[in-house]
Amino acid sequence: MSTQITESFVSAASRAEKIADVVADITRRIDPKTTVLLNVFFSSRYPAQEMAAALQAAYPETHVIGCTTAGELSNEGFTEQAVSAFGFMKGGVSRLAVAVAENCNQNAAPISAALKKIAGELNVDLNRLAPDRYLGIVLTDGNSGHEEFVMDTLAAEAFNLTFVGGSAGDDLQFKQAFVLADGKAYSNSAVLALIETARPFTIVKTQSFRTTGRIWEVTKADPKNRIVYELDGKPAAQAYAEALSIPKEQIGDRFMSNPIGLLVGSVPFVRSPQRLEGDAIRFYCQVNEGSRVHLLESGDMVTDTRADLEKARQGLGALSGMLVFNCILRYLDAKNRNIVDQLGKTYDLAPAAGFNTYGEQYLGHINQTATVVCFS
């Protein structure tokens, strides 16, 4: 059990076996009387409905949101099979609203209804809000494959706002993940929260990949199913193997260190390969036909993360809290390199909590990235 506290934000962690003991650990550290929004991220070994109900009972006047994970993060570092929590205290939030979009796989109606509910509760026009004062949080079911659709719908209907978040995991079982809101747990759904912040914030997208100079056009793809069939008119597996000068049978060993990326300016937005399917490659997120993609190579994850967070601190003038959405592939890469402890320590600048995701939501759905909301 650990905690860090500032005036506006509090983080906590628990490794307790029983839900009652987890709740006791969190309430000891994050005061229900002064918490307006509680984010809780927990291993799928805990029954999601029981966790949701127990947390809401302990925080009856607080919005409680969260999800199941593929690992957690707090100021104590990365954990597995545990719980992390991040509390927005009264000093950090002016107003907020929470809504759930149920069964939103390729169905915009639940997302539209959730946005309408939020707008009604706050009595605002979502597209007339100042984006530097309002922060959107989105938690999605990472096994449903609906992240791109959710983010595209949010961008179309609340185009003046930025939503950031992550895809719920289930400890790499890939069977059933849950998001939770206000006492209930949901699958195939998204939880939306809109916060009018009382503190300045910035969003950091940190990833440790560089372009290699190899660029392809995606000439045949099935974006809905996240499959790429051809790159520059060649079978995708063949083109990828040729670029790395390795046999096709070995390319799966390079997926983590050499993903592909779409460049926005000079910044890569990573699309991570998942597995070979014959001569095609299935990805963890959509890659559109006709897009130009770059072969990437990995860099120094610890140094890059520390530098990006320090830049955010300098830009804000101070750092009082960090809400972290870290890709499970990034965590597994760190584990393979034996740098998990060092990477976890980069978040020891302020109260911090988050989880290992099945993908991050920020200007779309991305992989192998840590997306961090930093508050002054």
Coordinates of C-alpha atoms in Angstrom, one line a residue:
M1 CA 0.0 0.0 0.0
S2 CA 1.3 3.5 -0.9
T3 CA 0.2 7.0 -1.5
Q4 CA 1.2 10.5 -2.6
I5 CA -0.9 13.6 -1.9
T6 CA -1.0 17.1 -3.2
E7 CA -3.8 19.7 -2.6
S8 CA -5.6 18.6 -5.8
F9 CA -4.7 15.1 -6.5
V10 CA -4.0 11.9 -4.6
S11 CA -2.7 8.5 -5.8
A12 CA -2.9 5.2 -4.0
A13 CA -2.1 1.5 -4.6
S14 CA -3.2 -1.8 -3.0
R15 CA -2.0 -5.4 -3.3
A16 CA -4.7 -6.8 -1.0
E17 CA -6.3 -10.0 -1.9
K18 CA -9.9 -9.2 -0.9
I19 CA -12.0 -6.4 -2.3
A20 CA -13.0 -5.2 1.2
D21 CA -9.3 -4.8 2.0
V22 CA -8.6 -3.0 -1.3
V23 CA -11.4 -0.5 -0.6
A24 CA -10.0 0.0 3.0
D25 CA -6.5 0.7 1.6
I26 CA -7.8 3.2 -0.9
T27 CA -10.2 5.0 1.5
R28 CA -7.5 5.4 4.1
R29 CA -5.4 7.3 1.5
I30 CA -8.0 9.0 -0.7
D31 CA -10.6 10.7 1.5
P32 CA -14.2 10.1 0.3
K33 CA -15.3 13.4 1.8
T34 CA -13.0 15.5 -0.4
T35 CA -12.8 13.4 -3.5
V36 CA -15.0 14.4 -6.5
L37 CA -13.7 11.9 -9.0
L38 CA -12.0 8.6 -8.3
N39 CA -10.3 6.6 -11.0
V40 CA -9.6 3.0 -10.1
F41 CA -7.7 0.5 -12.2
F42 CA -7.7 -3.1 -11.1
S43 CA -6.6 -6.6 -12.2
S44 CA -9.2 -8.8 -13.7
R45 CA -8.7 -11.3 -10.9
Y46 CA -11.1 -9.2 -8.9
P47 CA -14.8 -9.6 -9.8
A48 CA -15.6 -6.4 -11.6
Q49 CA -19.2 -6.0 -10.5
E50 CA -18.3 -6.5 -6.8
M51 CA -15.4 -4.0 -7.1
A52 CA -17.7 -1.4 -8.7
A53 CA -20.4 -1.8 -6.1
A54 CA -17.9 -1.8 -3.2
L55 CA -16.1 1.3 -4.3
Q56 CA -19.3 3.2 -4.9
A57 CA -20.6 2.3 -1.5
A58 CA -17.4 3.6 0.0
Y59 CA -17.6 6.8 -2.1
P60 CA -21.3 7.6 -2.1
E61 CA -21.0 11.3 -3.1
T62 CA -18.2 10.7 -5.6
H63 CA -18.1 9.7 -9.3
V64 CA -16.2 6.5 -9.4
I65 CA -14.9 5.3 -12.8
G66 CA -12.3 2.8 -13.8
C67 CA -11.6 -0.5 -15.6
T68 CA -9.8 -3.8 -15.5
T69 CA -6.2 -3.8 -16.5
A70 CA -3.2 -5.7 -17.9
G71 CA -1.1 -4.3 -15.0
E72 CA -1.2 -1.1 -12.9
L73 CA 1.0 1.9 -12.2
S74 CA 1.3 4.1 -9.2
N75 CA 4.1 6.0 -7.4
E76 CA 5.2 2.6 -6.1
G77 CA 5.9 1.6 -9.7
F78 CA 4.4 -1.0 -12.0
T79 CA 2.4 -3.9 -10.5
E80 CA 0.5 -6.9 -11.7
Q81 CA -2.6 -8.4 -10.2
A82 CA -3.1 -5.3 -8.0
V83 CA -5.0 -2.0 -7.9
S84 CA -4.1 1.6 -8.5
A85 CA -6.2 4.7 -7.8
F86 CA -6.1 8.4 -8.7
G87 CA -8.3 10.9 -6.9
F88 CA -9.4 14.3 -8.2
M89 CA -9.9 16.3 -5.0
K90 CA -12.1 19.4 -4.7
G91 CA -9.2 21.6 -5.4
G92 CA -8.6 20.0 -8.8
V93 CA -12.1 20.1 -10.3
S94 CA -14.6 22.8 -10.9
R95 CA -17.4 20.6 -12.4
L96 CA -17.7 17.2 -14.0
A97 CA -20.2 14.8 -15.5
V98 CA -20.0 11.0 -16.2
A99 CA -21.9 8.9 -18.7
V100 CA -21.8 5.4 -20.1
A101 CA -22.2 4.4 -23.7
E102 CA -23.4 0.8 -23.7
N103 CA -23.1 -1.6 -26.6
C104 CA -21.4 1.0 -28.7
N105 CA -19.6 -1.3 -31.2
Q106 CA -20.3 0.4 -34.5
N107 CA -23.4 2.1 -33.0
A108 CA -23.1 5.8 -32.6
A109 CA -26.4 6.2 -30.8
P110 CA -25.2 5.3 -27.3
I111 CA -22.2 7.6 -27.7
S112 CA -24.4 10.4 -28.8
A113 CA -26.7 9.8 -25.9
A114 CA -23.8 9.8 -23.4
L115 CA -22.5 13.1 -24.8
K116 CA -26.0 14.6 -24.6
K117 CA -26.3 13.5 -21.0
I118 CA -23.0 15.1 -20.1
A119 CA -23.9 18.3 -21.9
G120 CA -27.3 18.4 -20.1
E121 CA -25.8 17.9 -16.7
L122 CA -23.2 20.6 -17.2
N123 CA -25.7 22.8 -19.1
V124 CA -23.1 23.5 -21.9
D125 CA -22.7 23.3 -25.6
L126 CA -19.8 20.8 -25.9
N127 CA -18.5 22.5 -29.1
R128 CA -18.3 25.9 -27.5
L129 CA -16.1 24.9 -24.5
A130 CA -12.5 26.0 -24.1
P131 CA -10.3 23.0 -24.7
D132 CA -7.7 24.1 -22.3
R133 CA -10.2 24.1 -19.4
Y134 CA -12.2 21.0 -20.2
L135 CA -10.7 17.5 -20.3
G136 CA -12.4 14.4 -21.6
I137 CA -11.5 10.9 -20.2
V138 CA -12.6 7.8 -22.2
L139 CA -12.2 4.2 -21.0
T140 CA -13.2 1.5 -23.4
D141 CA -13.5 -2.3 -23.5
G142 CA -10.2 -3.4 -25.0
N143 CA -11.6 -6.7 -26.2
S144 CA -14.4 -5.2 -28.2
G145 CA -12.3 -3.6 -31.0
H146 CA -14.5 -0.5 -31.1
E147 CA -11.9 2.1 -30.0
E148 CA -11.5 3.7 -33.4
F149 CA -15.3 4.0 -33.8
V150 CA -15.7 5.5 -30.4
M151 CA -12.9 8.1 -31.0
D152 CA -14.2 8.9 -34.5
T153 CA -17.7 9.5 -33.1
L154 CA -16.4 11.7 -30.2
A155 CA -14.3 13.7 -32.7
A156 CA -17.3 14.3 -34.9
E157 CA -19.8 15.2 -32.2
A158 CA -17.5 16.9 -29.7
F159 CA -14.9 18.3 -32.0
N160 CA -13.7 21.1 -29.7
L161 CA -12.8 18.7 -26.9
T162 CA -9.9 16.3 -26.4
F163 CA -10.7 12.9 -25.0
V164 CA -7.8 10.8 -23.6
G165 CA -7.8 7.4 -22.0
G166 CA -7.2 3.7 -22.5
S167 CA -8.6 0.3 -23.4
A168 CA -9.5 -1.9 -20.5
G169 CA -7.5 -5.2 -20.3
D170 CA -7.9 -8.6 -18.7
D171 CA -4.4 -9.5 -17.7
L172 CA -3.6 -10.8 -21.3
Q173 CA -6.4 -13.4 -21.2
F174 CA -8.3 -11.6 -24.1
K175 CA -11.6 -13.0 -22.9
Q176 CA -13.6 -10.2 -21.1
A177 CA -12.7 -6.8 -19.9
F178 CA -14.8 -4.3 -18.0
V179 CA -15.2 -0.6 -17.6
L180 CA -17.0 0.7 -14.5
A181 CA -18.9 3.8 -13.6
D182 CA -20.9 4.8 -10.5
G183 CA -21.3 1.4 -9.0
K184 CA -21.7 -0.8 -12.1
A185 CA -19.4 -2.7 -14.5
Y186 CA -19.9 -3.0 -18.2
S187 CA -18.5 -4.9 -21.2
N188 CA -18.6 -3.7 -24.8
S189 CA -19.1 -0.2 -23.5
A190 CA -17.2 3.1 -23.0
V191 CA -17.2 5.3 -20.0
L192 CA -17.0 9.1 -20.7
A193 CA -16.1 11.8 -18.2
L194 CA -15.9 15.5 -18.9
I195 CA -14.0 17.6 -16.3
E196 CA -13.9 21.3 -16.0
T197 CA -10.5 21.5 -14.4
A198 CA -9.4 23.9 -11.7
R199 CA -5.8 23.4 -12.6
P200 CA -3.9 23.8 -15.9
F201 CA -3.1 20.6 -17.7
T202 CA -1.2 19.2 -20.7
I203 CA -1.3 15.9 -22.4
V204 CA 2.0 14.1 -23.0
K205 CA 2.3 11.4 -25.6
T206 CA 5.6 9.7 -25.0
Q207 CA 6.9 6.8 -27.1
S208 CA 10.4 5.7 -27.9
F209 CA 10.5 5.1 -31.6
R210 CA 12.3 6.7 -34.5
T211 CA 11.7 6.5 -38.2
T212 CA 14.1 4.3 -40.2
G213 CA 13.5 6.0 -43.5
R214 CA 11.6 3.0 -44.9
I215 CA 8.1 4.2 -46.0
W216 CA 5.3 2.1 -47.5
E217 CA 1.9 2.8 -49.0
V218 CA -0.8 0.4 -47.6
T219 CA -2.1 -0.9 -50.9
K220 CA -4.6 -3.5 -49.5
A221 CA -6.1 -3.6 -46.0
D222 CA -9.2 -4.5 -44.0
P223 CA -9.3 -1.6 -41.4
K224 CA -12.4 -2.9 -39.6
N225 CA -10.6 -6.2 -38.8
R226 CA -7.2 -4.5 -38.4
I227 CA -5.5 -6.5 -41.1
V228 CA -3.0 -5.3 -43.7
Y229 CA -2.6 -7.5 -46.8
E230 CA -0.2 -5.5 -48.9
L231 CA 2.5 -2.9 -48.6
D232 CA 3.6 -1.3 -51.8
G233 CA 1.8 -4.0 -53.7
K234 CA 3.7 -6.8 -52.0
P235 CA 2.3 -9.2 -49.4
A236 CA 2.6 -7.4 -46.1
A237 CA 4.7 -10.1 -44.5
Q238 CA 7.1 -10.2 -47.4
A239 CA 7.6 -6.4 -47.5
Y240 CA 8.1 -6.2 -43.8
A241 CA 10.7 -9.1 -43.8
E242 CA 12.6 -7.6 -46.8
A243 CA 12.8 -4.2 -45.0
L244 CA 14.5 -5.9 -42.0
S245 CA 16.5 -8.4 -44.1
I246 CA 15.2 -11.4 -42.2
P247 CA 13.1 -14.5 -43.2
K248 CA 9.4 -14.0 -43.1
E249 CA 9.1 -16.7 -40.4
Q250 CA 11.1 -14.5 -38.0
I251 CA 9.2 -11.2 -38.3
G252 CA 7.0 -11.8 -35.3
D253 CA 10.2 -11.5 -33.1
R254 CA 10.6 -7.9 -34.4
F255 CA 7.0 -6.7 -34.0
M256 CA 7.6 -5.1 -30.6
S257 CA 10.9 -3.4 -31.5
N258 CA 9.9 -2.5 -35.1
P259 CA 6.3 -1.5 -35.3
I260 CA 5.0 0.9 -38.0
G261 CA 3.8 4.4 -37.5
L262 CA 1.8 7.2 -39.1
L263 CA 3.6 10.5 -38.9
V264 CA 1.8 13.6 -37.8
G265 CA 4.4 16.3 -38.5
S266 CA 7.5 14.5 -37.3
V267 CA 5.8 12.6 -34.5
P268 CA 5.0 8.9 -35.0
F269 CA 1.6 7.5 -34.0
V270 CA 2.4 3.8 -33.5
R271 CA 0.4 1.0 -35.0
S272 CA 1.7 -2.3 -33.5
P273 CA 1.6 -5.6 -35.4
Q274 CA -0.1 -8.4 -33.5
R275 CA 0.5 -11.6 -35.5
L276 CA 1.0 -13.1 -38.9
E277 CA -2.0 -14.4 -40.7
G278 CA -0.6 -16.2 -43.7
D279 CA 1.1 -13.4 -45.8
A280 CA -1.0 -10.7 -44.0
I281 CA -0.3 -9.0 -40.7
R282 CA -3.0 -8.3 -38.1
F283 CA -2.5 -5.2 -36.0
Y284 CA -3.7 -4.0 -32.6
C285 CA -5.4 -1.0 -34.2
Q286 CA -6.7 0.1 -37.6
V287 CA -4.4 0.8 -40.5
N288 CA -6.2 2.4 -43.4
E289 CA -5.8 1.5 -47.1
G290 CA -3.9 4.2 -48.9
S291 CA -2.1 5.5 -45.9
R292 CA 1.7 6.0 -45.8
V293 CA 3.3 4.2 -42.9
H294 CA 6.9 4.3 -41.6
L295 CA 8.9 1.4 -40.3
L296 CA 10.1 2.4 -36.8
E297 CA 12.9 1.4 -34.5
S298 CA 13.0 1.5 -30.7
G299 CA 15.0 4.0 -28.7
D300 CA 15.7 4.6 -25.0
M301 CA 12.3 4.3 -23.3
V302 CA 13.5 5.5 -19.8
T303 CA 15.4 8.5 -21.0
D304 CA 12.7 9.6 -23.4
T305 CA 9.9 9.2 -20.8
R306 CA 11.8 11.2 -18.2
A307 CA 12.6 13.9 -20.7
D308 CA 9.0 14.2 -21.9
L309 CA 7.6 14.4 -18.3
E310 CA 10.2 16.9 -17.3
K311 CA 9.4 19.1 -20.3
A312 CA 5.7 19.0 -19.2
R313 CA 6.7 20.0 -15.7
Q314 CA 8.7 22.9 -16.9
G315 CA 5.9 24.0 -19.3
L316 CA 3.3 23.9 -16.5
G317 CA 5.6 25.5 -13.9
A318 CA 4.8 22.7 -11.5
L319 CA 3.5 19.2 -11.5
S320 CA 0.8 18.1 -9.0
G321 CA -0.7 15.0 -10.5
M322 CA -0.4 12.5 -13.5
L323 CA -3.0 10.2 -14.9
V324 CA -1.2 7.6 -16.9
F325 CA -2.4 5.3 -19.7
N326 CA 0.5 3.0 -20.6
C327 CA 0.3 0.4 -23.5
I328 CA 0.8 -3.2 -22.4
L329 CA 3.2 -3.7 -25.3
R330 CA 5.3 -0.9 -23.9
Y331 CA 5.3 -2.6 -20.5
L332 CA 6.2 -6.0 -22.0
D333 CA 9.0 -4.4 -24.0
A334 CA 10.3 -2.8 -20.8
K335 CA 10.1 -6.2 -19.1
N336 CA 12.1 -7.9 -21.9
R337 CA 14.8 -5.2 -21.5
N338 CA 14.7 -5.5 -17.7
I339 CA 13.9 -1.8 -17.2
V340 CA 10.5 -2.0 -15.6
D341 CA 11.7 -0.5 -12.3
Q342 CA 13.6 2.3 -14.0
L343 CA 10.6 3.1 -16.1
G344 CA 8.3 3.1 -13.1
K345 CA 10.5 5.6 -11.3
T346 CA 10.1 8.2 -14.1
Y347 CA 6.6 8.8 -12.8
D348 CA 7.7 9.7 -9.2
L349 CA 7.5 13.4 -9.9
A350 CA 4.0 13.9 -8.5
P351 CA 1.0 11.7 -7.4
A352 CA 0.6 9.3 -10.3
A353 CA -1.6 6.4 -11.1
G354 CA -2.8 4.5 -14.2
F355 CA -2.7 1.2 -15.9
N356 CA -1.3 -1.0 -18.7
T357 CA -3.9 -0.7 -21.5
Y358 CA -4.9 -2.7 -24.6
G359 CA -4.2 0.6 -26.5
E360 CA -4.4 4.3 -25.8
Q361 CA -7.0 6.8 -26.8
Y362 CA -5.6 10.2 -27.9
L363 CA -6.4 11.7 -31.3
G364 CA -7.4 8.2 -32.2
H365 CA -6.4 4.8 -31.1
I366 CA -2.7 4.1 -30.7
N367 CA -0.2 1.5 -29.3
Q368 CA 3.1 1.3 -27.6
T369 CA 2.7 4.7 -26.1
A370 CA 2.3 6.2 -22.7
T371 CA -0.4 9.0 -22.8
V372 CA -0.2 11.0 -19.6
V373 CA -2.4 13.8 -18.4
C374 CA -0.2 16.2 -16.4
F375 CA -1.7 18.7 -14.0
S376 CA 0.0 21.8 -12.6

